[in-house]
Tab-separated table of N, CA and C in Angstrom:
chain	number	residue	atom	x	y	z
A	1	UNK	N	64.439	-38.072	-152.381
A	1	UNK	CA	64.487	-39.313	-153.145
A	1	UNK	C	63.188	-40.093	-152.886
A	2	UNK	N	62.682	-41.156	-153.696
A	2	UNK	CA	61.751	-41.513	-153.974
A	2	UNK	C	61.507	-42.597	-153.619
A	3	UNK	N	61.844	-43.261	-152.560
A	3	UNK	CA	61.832	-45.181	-152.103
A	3	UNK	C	61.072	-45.764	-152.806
A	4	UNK	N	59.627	-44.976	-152.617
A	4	UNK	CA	59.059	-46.162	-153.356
A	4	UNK	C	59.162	-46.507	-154.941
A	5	UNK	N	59.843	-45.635	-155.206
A	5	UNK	CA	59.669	-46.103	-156.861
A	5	UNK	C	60.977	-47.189	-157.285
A	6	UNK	N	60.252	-48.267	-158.268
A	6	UNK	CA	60.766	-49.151	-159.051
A	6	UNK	C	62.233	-49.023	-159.548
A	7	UNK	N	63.437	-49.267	-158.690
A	7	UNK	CA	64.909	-48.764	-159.607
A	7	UNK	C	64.858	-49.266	-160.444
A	8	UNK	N	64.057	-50.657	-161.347
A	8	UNK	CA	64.736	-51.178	-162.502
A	8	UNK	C	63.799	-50.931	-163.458
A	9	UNK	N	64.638	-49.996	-164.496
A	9	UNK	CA	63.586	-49.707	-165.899
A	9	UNK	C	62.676	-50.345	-166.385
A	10	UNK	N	61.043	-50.177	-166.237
A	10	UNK	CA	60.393	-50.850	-167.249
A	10	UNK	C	61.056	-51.749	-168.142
A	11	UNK	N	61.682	-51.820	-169.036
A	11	UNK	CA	62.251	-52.309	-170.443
A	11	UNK	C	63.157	-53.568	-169.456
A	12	UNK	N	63.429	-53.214	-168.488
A	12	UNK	CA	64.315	-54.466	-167.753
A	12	UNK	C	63.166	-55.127	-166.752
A	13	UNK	N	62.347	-55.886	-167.801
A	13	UNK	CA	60.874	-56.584	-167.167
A	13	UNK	C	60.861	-57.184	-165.975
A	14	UNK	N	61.906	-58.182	-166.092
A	14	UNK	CA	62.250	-59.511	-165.069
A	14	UNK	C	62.559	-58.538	-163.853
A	15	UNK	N	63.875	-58.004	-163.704
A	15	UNK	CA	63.640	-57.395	-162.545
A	15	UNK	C	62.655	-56.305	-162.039
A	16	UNK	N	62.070	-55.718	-163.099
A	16	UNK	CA	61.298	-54.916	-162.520
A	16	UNK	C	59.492	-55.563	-162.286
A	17	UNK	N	59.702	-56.646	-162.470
A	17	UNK	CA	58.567	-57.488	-162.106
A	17	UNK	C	58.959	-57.931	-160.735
A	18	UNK	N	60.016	-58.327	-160.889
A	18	UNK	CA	60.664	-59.285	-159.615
A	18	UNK	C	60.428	-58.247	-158.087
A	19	UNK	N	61.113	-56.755	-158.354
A	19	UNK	CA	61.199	-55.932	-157.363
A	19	UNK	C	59.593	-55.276	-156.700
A	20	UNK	N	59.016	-55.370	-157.789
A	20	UNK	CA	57.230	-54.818	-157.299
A	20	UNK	C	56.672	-55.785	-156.788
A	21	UNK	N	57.031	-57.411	-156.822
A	21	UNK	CA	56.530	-58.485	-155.960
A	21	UNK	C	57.499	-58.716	-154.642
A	22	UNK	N	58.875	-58.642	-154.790
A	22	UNK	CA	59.030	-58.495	-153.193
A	22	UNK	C	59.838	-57.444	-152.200
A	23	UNK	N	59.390	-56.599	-153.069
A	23	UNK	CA	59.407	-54.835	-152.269
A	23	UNK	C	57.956	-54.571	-152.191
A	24	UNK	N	56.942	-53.999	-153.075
A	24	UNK	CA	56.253	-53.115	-153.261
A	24	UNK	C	54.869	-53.832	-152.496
A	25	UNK	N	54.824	-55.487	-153.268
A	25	UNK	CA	53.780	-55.949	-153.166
A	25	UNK	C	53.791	-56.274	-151.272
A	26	UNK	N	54.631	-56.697	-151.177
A	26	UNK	CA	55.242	-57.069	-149.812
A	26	UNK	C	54.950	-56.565	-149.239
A	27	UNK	N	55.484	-55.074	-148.752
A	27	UNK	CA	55.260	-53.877	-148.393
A	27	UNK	C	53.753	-53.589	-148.003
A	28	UNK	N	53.396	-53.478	-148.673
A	28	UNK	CA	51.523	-53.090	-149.079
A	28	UNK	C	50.857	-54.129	-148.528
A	29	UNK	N	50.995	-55.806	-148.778
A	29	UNK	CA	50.048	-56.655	-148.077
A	29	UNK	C	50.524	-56.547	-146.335
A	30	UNK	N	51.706	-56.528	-146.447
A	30	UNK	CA	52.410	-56.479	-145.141
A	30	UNK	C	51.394	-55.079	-143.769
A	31	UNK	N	51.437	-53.849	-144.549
A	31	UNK	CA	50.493	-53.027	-143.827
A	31	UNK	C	49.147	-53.295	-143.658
A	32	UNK	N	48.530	-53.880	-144.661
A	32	UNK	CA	47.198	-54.106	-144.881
A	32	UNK	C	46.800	-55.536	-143.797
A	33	UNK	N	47.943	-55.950	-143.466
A	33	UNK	CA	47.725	-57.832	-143.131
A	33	UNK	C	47.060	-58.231	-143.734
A	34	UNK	N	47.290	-58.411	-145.155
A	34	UNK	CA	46.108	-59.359	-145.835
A	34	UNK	C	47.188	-59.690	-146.759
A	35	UNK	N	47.555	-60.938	-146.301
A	35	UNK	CA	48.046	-62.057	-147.114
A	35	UNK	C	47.730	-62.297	-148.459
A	36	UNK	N	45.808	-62.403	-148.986
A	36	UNK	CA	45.355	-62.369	-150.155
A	36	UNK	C	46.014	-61.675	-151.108
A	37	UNK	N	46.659	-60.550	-151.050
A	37	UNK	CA	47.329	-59.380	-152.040
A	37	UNK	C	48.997	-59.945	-151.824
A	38	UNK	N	49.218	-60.951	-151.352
A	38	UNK	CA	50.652	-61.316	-151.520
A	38	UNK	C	50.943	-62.885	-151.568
A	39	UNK	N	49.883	-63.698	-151.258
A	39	UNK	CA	49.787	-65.099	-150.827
A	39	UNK	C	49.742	-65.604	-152.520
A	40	UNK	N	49.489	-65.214	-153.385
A	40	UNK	CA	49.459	-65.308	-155.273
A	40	UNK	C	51.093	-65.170	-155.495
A	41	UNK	N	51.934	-64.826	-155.051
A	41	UNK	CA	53.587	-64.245	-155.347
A	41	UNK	C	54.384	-65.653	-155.242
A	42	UNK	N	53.592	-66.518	-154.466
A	42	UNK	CA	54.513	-67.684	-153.725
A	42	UNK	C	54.023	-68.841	-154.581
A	43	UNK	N	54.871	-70.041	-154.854
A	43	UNK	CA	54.446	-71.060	-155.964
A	43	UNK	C	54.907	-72.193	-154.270
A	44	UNK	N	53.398	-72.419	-154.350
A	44	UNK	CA	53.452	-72.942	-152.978
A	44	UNK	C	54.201	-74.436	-152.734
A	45	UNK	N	53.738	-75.508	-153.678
A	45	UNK	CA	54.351	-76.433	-154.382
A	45	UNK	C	55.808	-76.910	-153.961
A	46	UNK	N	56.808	-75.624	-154.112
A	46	UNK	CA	58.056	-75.735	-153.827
A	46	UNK	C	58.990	-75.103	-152.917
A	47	UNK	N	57.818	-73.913	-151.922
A	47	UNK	CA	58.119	-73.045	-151.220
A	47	UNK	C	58.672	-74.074	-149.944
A	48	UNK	N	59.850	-73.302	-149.621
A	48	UNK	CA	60.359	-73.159	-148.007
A	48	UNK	C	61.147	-72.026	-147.525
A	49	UNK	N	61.301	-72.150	-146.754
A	49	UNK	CA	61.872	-70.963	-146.020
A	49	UNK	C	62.788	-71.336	-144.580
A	50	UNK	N	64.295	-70.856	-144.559
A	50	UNK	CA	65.173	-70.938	-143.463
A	50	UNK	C	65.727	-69.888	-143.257
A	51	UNK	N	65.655	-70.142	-141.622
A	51	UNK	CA	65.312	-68.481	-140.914
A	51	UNK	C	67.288	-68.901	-140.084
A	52	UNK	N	67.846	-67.529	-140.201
A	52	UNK	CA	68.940	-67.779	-140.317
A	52	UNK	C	69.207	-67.198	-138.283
A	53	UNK	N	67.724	-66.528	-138.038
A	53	UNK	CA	67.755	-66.201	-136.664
A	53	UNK	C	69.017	-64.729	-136.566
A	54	UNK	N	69.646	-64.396	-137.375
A	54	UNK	CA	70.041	-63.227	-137.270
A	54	UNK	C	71.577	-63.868	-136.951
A	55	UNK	N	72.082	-64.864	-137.364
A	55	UNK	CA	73.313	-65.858	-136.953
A	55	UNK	C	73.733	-66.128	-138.398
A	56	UNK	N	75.553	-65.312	-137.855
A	56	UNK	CA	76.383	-65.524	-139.483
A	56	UNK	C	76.610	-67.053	-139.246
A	57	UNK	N	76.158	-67.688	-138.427
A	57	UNK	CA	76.974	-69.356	-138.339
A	57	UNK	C	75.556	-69.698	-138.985
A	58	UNK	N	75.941	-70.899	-140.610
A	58	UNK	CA	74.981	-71.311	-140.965
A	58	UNK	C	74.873	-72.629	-140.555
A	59	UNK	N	75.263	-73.343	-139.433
A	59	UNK	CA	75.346	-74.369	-138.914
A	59	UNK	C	73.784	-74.222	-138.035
A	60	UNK	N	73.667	-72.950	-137.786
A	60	UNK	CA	72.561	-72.551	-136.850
A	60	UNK	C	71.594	-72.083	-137.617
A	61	UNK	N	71.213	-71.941	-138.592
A	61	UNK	CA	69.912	-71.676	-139.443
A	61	UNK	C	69.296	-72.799	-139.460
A	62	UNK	N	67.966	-72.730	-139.372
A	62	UNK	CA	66.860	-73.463	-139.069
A	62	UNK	C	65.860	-73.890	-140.287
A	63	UNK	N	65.220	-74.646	-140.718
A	63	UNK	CA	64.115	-74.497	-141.983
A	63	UNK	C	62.849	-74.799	-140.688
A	64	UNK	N	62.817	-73.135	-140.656
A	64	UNK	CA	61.587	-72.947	-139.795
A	64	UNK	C	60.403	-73.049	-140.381
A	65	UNK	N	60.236	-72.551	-141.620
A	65	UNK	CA	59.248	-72.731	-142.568
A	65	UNK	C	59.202	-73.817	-143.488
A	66	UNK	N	59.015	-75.470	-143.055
A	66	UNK	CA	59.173	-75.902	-144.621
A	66	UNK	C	57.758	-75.959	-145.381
A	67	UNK	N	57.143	-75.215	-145.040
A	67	UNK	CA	55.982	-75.323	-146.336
A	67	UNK	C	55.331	-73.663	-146.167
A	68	UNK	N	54.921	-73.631	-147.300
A	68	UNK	CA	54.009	-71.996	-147.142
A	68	UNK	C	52.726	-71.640	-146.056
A	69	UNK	N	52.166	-72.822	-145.744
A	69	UNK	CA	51.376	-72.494	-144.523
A	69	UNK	C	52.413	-71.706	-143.187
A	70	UNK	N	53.081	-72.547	-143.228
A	70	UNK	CA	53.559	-72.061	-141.418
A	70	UNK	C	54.961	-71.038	-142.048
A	71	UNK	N	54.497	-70.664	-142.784
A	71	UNK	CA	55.803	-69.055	-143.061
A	71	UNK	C	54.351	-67.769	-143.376
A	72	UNK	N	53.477	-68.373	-144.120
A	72	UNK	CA	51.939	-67.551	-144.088
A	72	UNK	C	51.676	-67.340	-142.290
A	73	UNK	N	51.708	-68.089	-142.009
A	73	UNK	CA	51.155	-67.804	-140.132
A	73	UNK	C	52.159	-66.932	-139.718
A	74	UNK	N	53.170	-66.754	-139.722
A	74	UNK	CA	54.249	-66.285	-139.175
A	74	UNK	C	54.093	-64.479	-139.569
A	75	UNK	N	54.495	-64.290	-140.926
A	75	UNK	CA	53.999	-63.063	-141.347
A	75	UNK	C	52.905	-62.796	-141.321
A	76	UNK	N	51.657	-63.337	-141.476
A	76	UNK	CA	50.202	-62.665	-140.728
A	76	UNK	C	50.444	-62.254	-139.033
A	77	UNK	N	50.917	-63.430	-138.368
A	77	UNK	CA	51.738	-62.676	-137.032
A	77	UNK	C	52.432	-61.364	-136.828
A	78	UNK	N	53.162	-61.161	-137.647
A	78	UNK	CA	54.159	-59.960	-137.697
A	78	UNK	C	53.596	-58.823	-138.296
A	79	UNK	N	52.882	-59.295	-139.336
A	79	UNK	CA	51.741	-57.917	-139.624
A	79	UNK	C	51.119	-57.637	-138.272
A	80	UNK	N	50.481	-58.353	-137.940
A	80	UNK	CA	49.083	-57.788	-136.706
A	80	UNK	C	50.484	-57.217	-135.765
A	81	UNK	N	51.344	-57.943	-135.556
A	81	UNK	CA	51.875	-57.349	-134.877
A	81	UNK	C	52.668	-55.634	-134.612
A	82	UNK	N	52.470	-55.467	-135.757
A	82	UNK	CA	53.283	-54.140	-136.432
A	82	UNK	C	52.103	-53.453	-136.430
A	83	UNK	N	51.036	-53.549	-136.816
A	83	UNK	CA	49.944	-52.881	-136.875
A	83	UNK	C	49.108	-52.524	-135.664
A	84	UNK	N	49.855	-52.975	-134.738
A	84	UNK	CA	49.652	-52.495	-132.749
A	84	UNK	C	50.390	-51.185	-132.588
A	85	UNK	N	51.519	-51.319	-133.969
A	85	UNK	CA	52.416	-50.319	-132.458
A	85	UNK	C	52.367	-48.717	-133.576
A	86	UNK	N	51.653	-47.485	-132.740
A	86	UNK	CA	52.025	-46.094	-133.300
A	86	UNK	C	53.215	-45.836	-133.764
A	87	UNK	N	53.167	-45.418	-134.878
A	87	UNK	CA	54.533	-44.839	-135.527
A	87	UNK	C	54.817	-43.277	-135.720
A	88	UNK	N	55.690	-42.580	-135.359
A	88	UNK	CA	55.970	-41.135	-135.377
A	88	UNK	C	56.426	-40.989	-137.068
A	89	UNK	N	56.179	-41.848	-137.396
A	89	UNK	CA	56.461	-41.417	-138.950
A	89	UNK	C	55.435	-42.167	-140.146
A	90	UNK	N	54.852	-41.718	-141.400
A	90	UNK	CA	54.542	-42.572	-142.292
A	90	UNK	C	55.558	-43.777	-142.074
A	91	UNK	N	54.765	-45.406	-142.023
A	91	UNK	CA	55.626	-46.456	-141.799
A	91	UNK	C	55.779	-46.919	-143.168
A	92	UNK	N	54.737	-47.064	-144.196
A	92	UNK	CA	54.914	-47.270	-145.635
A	92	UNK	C	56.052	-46.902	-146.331
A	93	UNK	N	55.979	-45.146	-146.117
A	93	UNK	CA	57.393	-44.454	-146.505
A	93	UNK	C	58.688	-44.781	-145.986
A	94	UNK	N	58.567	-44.731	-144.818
A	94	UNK	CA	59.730	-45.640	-143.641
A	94	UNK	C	60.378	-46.983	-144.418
A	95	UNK	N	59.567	-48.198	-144.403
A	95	UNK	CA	59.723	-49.272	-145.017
A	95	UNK	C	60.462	-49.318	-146.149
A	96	UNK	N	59.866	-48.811	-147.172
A	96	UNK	CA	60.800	-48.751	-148.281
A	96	UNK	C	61.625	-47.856	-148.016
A	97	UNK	N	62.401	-46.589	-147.541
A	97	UNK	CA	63.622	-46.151	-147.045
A	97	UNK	C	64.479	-47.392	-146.633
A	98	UNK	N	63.983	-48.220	-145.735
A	98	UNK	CA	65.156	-49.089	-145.030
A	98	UNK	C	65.157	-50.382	-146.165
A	99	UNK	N	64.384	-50.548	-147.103
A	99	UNK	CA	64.659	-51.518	-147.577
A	99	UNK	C	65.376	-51.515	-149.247
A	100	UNK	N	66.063	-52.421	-149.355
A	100	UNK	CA	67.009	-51.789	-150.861
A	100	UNK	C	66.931	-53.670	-151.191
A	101	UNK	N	66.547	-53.673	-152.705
A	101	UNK	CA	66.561	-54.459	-153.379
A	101	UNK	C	67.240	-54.714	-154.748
A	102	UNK	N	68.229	-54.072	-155.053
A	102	UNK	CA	69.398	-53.678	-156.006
A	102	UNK	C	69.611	-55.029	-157.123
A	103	UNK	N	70.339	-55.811	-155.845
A	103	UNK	CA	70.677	-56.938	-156.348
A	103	UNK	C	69.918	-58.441	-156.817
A	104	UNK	N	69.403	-58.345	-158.115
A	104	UNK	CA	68.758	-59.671	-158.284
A	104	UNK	C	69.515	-60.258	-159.662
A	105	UNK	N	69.893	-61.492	-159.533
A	105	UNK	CA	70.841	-61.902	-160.336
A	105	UNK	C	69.293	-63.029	-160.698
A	106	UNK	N	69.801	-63.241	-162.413
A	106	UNK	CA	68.760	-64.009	-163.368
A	106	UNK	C	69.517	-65.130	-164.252
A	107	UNK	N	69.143	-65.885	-164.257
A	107	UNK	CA	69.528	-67.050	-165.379
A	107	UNK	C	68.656	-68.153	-165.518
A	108	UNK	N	68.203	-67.841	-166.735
A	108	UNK	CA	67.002	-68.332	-167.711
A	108	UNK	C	65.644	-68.122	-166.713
A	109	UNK	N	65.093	-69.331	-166.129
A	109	UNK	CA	63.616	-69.368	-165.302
A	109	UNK	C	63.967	-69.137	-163.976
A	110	UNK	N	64.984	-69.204	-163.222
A	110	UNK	CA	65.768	-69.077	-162.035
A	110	UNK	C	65.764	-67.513	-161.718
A	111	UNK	N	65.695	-66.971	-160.368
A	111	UNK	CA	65.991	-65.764	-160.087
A	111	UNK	C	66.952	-65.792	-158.270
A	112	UNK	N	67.745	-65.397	-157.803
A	112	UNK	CA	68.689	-64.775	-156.806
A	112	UNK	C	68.168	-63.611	-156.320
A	113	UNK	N	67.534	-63.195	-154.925
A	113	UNK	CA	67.224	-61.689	-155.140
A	113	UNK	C	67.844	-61.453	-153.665
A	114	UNK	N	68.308	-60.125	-153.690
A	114	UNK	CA	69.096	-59.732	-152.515
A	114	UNK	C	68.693	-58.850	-151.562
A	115	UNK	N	67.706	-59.136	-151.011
A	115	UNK	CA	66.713	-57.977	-150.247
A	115	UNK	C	67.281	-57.353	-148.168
A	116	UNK	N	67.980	-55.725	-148.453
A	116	UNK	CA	68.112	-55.958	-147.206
A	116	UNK	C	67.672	-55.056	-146.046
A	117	UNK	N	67.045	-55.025	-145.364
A	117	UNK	CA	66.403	-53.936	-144.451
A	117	UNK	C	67.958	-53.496	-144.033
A	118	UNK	N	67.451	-51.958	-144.137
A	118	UNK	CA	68.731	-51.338	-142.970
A	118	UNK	C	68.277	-50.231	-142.645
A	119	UNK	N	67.578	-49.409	-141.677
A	119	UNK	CA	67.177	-48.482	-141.030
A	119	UNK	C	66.441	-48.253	-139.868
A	120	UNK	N	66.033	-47.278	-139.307
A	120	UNK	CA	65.357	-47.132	-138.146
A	120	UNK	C	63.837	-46.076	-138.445
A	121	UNK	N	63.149	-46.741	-137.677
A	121	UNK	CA	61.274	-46.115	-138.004
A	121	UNK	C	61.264	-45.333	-136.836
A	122	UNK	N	60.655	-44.249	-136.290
A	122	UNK	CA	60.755	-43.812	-135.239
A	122	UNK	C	59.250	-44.102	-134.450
A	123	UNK	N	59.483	-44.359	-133.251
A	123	UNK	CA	57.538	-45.055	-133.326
A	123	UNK	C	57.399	-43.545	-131.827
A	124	UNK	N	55.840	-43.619	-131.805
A	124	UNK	CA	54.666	-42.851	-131.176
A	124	UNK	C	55.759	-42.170	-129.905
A	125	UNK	N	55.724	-43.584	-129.413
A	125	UNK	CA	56.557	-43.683	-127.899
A	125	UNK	C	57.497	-43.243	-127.742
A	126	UNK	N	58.278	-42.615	-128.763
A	126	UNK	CA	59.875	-41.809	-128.695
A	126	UNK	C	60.764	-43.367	-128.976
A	127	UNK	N	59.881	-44.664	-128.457
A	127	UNK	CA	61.101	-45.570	-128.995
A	127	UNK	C	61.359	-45.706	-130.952
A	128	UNK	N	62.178	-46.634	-130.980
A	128	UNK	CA	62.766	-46.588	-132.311
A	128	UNK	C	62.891	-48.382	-133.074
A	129	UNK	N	62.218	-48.677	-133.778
A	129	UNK	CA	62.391	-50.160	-134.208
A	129	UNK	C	63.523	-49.703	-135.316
A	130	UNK	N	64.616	-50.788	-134.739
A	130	UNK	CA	65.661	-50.725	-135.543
A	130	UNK	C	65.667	-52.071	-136.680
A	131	UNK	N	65.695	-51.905	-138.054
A	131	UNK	CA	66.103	-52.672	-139.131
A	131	UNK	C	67.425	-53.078	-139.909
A	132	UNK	N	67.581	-54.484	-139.456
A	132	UNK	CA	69.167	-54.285	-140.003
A	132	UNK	C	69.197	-56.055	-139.958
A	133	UNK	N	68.455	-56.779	-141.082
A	133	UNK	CA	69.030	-57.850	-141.691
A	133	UNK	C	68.834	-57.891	-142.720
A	134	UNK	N	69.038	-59.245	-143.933
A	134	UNK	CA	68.802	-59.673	-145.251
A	134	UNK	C	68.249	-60.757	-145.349
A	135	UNK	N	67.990	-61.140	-146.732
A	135	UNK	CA	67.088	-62.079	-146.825
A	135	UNK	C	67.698	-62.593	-148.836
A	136	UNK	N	67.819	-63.320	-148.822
A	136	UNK	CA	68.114	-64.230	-150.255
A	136	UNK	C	66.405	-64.945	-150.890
A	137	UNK	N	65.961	-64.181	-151.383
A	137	UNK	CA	64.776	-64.913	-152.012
A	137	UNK	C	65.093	-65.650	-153.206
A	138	UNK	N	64.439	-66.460	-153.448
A	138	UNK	CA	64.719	-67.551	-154.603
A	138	UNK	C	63.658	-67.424	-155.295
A	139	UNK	N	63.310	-67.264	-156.999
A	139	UNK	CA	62.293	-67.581	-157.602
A	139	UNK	C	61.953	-68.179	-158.960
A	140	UNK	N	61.327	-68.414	-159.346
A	140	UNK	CA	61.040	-69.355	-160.323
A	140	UNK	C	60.347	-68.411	-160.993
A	141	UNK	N	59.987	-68.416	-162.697
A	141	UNK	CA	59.581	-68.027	-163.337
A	141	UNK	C	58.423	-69.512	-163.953
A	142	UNK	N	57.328	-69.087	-163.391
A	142	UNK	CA	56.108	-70.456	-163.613
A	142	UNK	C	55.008	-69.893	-165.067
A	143	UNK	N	55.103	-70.514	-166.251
A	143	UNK	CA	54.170	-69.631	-167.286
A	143	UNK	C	54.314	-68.396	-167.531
A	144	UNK	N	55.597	-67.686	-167.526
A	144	UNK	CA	55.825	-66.740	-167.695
A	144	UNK	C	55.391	-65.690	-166.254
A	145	UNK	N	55.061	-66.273	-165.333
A	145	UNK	CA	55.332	-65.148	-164.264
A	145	UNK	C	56.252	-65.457	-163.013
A	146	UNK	N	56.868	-64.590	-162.273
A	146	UNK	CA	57.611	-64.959	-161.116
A	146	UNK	C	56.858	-65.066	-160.034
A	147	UNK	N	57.271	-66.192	-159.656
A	147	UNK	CA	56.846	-66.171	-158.019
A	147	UNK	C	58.435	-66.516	-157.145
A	148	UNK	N	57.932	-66.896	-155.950
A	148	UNK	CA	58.799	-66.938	-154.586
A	148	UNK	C	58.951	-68.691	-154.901
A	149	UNK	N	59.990	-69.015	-154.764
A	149	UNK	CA	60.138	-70.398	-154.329
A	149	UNK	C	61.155	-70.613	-152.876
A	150	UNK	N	61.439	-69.815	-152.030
A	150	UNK	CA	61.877	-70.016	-151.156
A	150	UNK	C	63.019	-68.457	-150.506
A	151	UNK	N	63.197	-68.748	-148.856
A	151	UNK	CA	64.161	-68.260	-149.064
A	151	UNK	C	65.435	-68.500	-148.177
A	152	UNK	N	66.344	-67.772	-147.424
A	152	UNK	CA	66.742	-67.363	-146.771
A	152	UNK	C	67.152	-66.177	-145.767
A	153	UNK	N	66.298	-66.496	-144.968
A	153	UNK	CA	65.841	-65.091	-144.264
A	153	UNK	C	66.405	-64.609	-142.905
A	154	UNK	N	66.160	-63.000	-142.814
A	154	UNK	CA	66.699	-62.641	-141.265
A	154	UNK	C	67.949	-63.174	-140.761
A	155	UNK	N	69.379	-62.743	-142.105
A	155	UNK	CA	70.795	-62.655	-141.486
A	155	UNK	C	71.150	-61.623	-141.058
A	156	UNK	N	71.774	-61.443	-140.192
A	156	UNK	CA	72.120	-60.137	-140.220
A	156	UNK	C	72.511	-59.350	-140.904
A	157	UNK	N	72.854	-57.991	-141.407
A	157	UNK	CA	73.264	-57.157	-142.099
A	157	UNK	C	73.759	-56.258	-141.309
A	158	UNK	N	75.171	-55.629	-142.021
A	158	UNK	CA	75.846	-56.631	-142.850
A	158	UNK	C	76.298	-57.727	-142.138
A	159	UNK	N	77.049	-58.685	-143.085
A	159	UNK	CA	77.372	-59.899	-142.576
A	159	UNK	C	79.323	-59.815	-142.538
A	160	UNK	N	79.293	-60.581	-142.019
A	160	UNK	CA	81.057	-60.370	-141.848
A	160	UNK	C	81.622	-59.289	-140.885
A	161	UNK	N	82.665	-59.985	-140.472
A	161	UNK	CA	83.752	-58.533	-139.869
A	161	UNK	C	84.851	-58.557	-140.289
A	162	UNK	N	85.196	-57.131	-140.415
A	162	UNK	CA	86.277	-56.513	-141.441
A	162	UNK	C	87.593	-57.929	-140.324
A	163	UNK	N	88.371	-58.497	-141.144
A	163	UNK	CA	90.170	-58.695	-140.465
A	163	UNK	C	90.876	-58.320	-140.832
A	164	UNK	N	91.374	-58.111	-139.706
A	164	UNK	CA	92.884	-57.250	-139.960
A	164	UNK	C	94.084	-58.255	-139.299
């Protein structure tokens, strides 16, 4: 199977615009650490970002990011940081394996997108970085293109436990 390729048909524009800006494009500036090839996606204006810390209690989510500078510092952080450690596998290919973007719900200029890591990369060292949260991106359609207007990030996945 093919991770990296686009699940939503050409002819289904919106999402398949939506998914190459925060899968593909993501992805790609994310290895490269260069923000420039992803820092254009975000409509800075209205951007924030609350980091949920990996906690189903939303009493405990934080707006760690309220503006696009200090969520830009953060992921330039996490790039350099990722880009230290040897990987026993293509990490590009890796990445999109663990990441699934299925769900993006649309109405009119508004977008819902449901982005969730779930897998394991195997790195140099025999250790293993394990992936396993979600993230709710929010976006706006500005002049006819989408960008990011915010999100909700790093819940765990999945969320909930089964009751019985």
């Amino acid at each position: 199977m093919d991770y990296t390729k686009n699940p939503f048909a050409p002819n289904d524009t919106d999402r398949h615009q939506i998914w190459a800006m925060l899968v593909e494009r993501d992805i790609d500036a994310f290895l490269a650490a260069d923000w420039s090839k992803h820092g254009p996606d975000f409509h800075a204006e209205s951007f924030f970002g609350v980091h949920a810390h990996k906690s189903e209690l939303p009493d405990s989510w934080r707006l760690d990011f309220p503006n696009l500078e200090t969520y830009r510092d953060e992921w330039l952080r996490q790039a350099a940081a990722t880009a230290k450690v040897k990987y026993a596998e293509p990490l590009r290919q890796a990445l999109f394996r663990a990441t699934n973007m299925r769900d993006i719900d649309i109405a009119g200029d508004r977008a819902v997108c449901h982005k969730k890591f779930d897998g394991v990369i195997a790195r140099a060292d025999g250790g293993q970085d394990v992936l396993n949260w979600q993230t709710l991106y929010f976006c706006g359609r500005f002049n006819g293109v989408w960008k990011m207007t915010g999100f909700v990030g790093y819940m765990p996945y999945p969320m909930g436990k089964a009751r019985t």
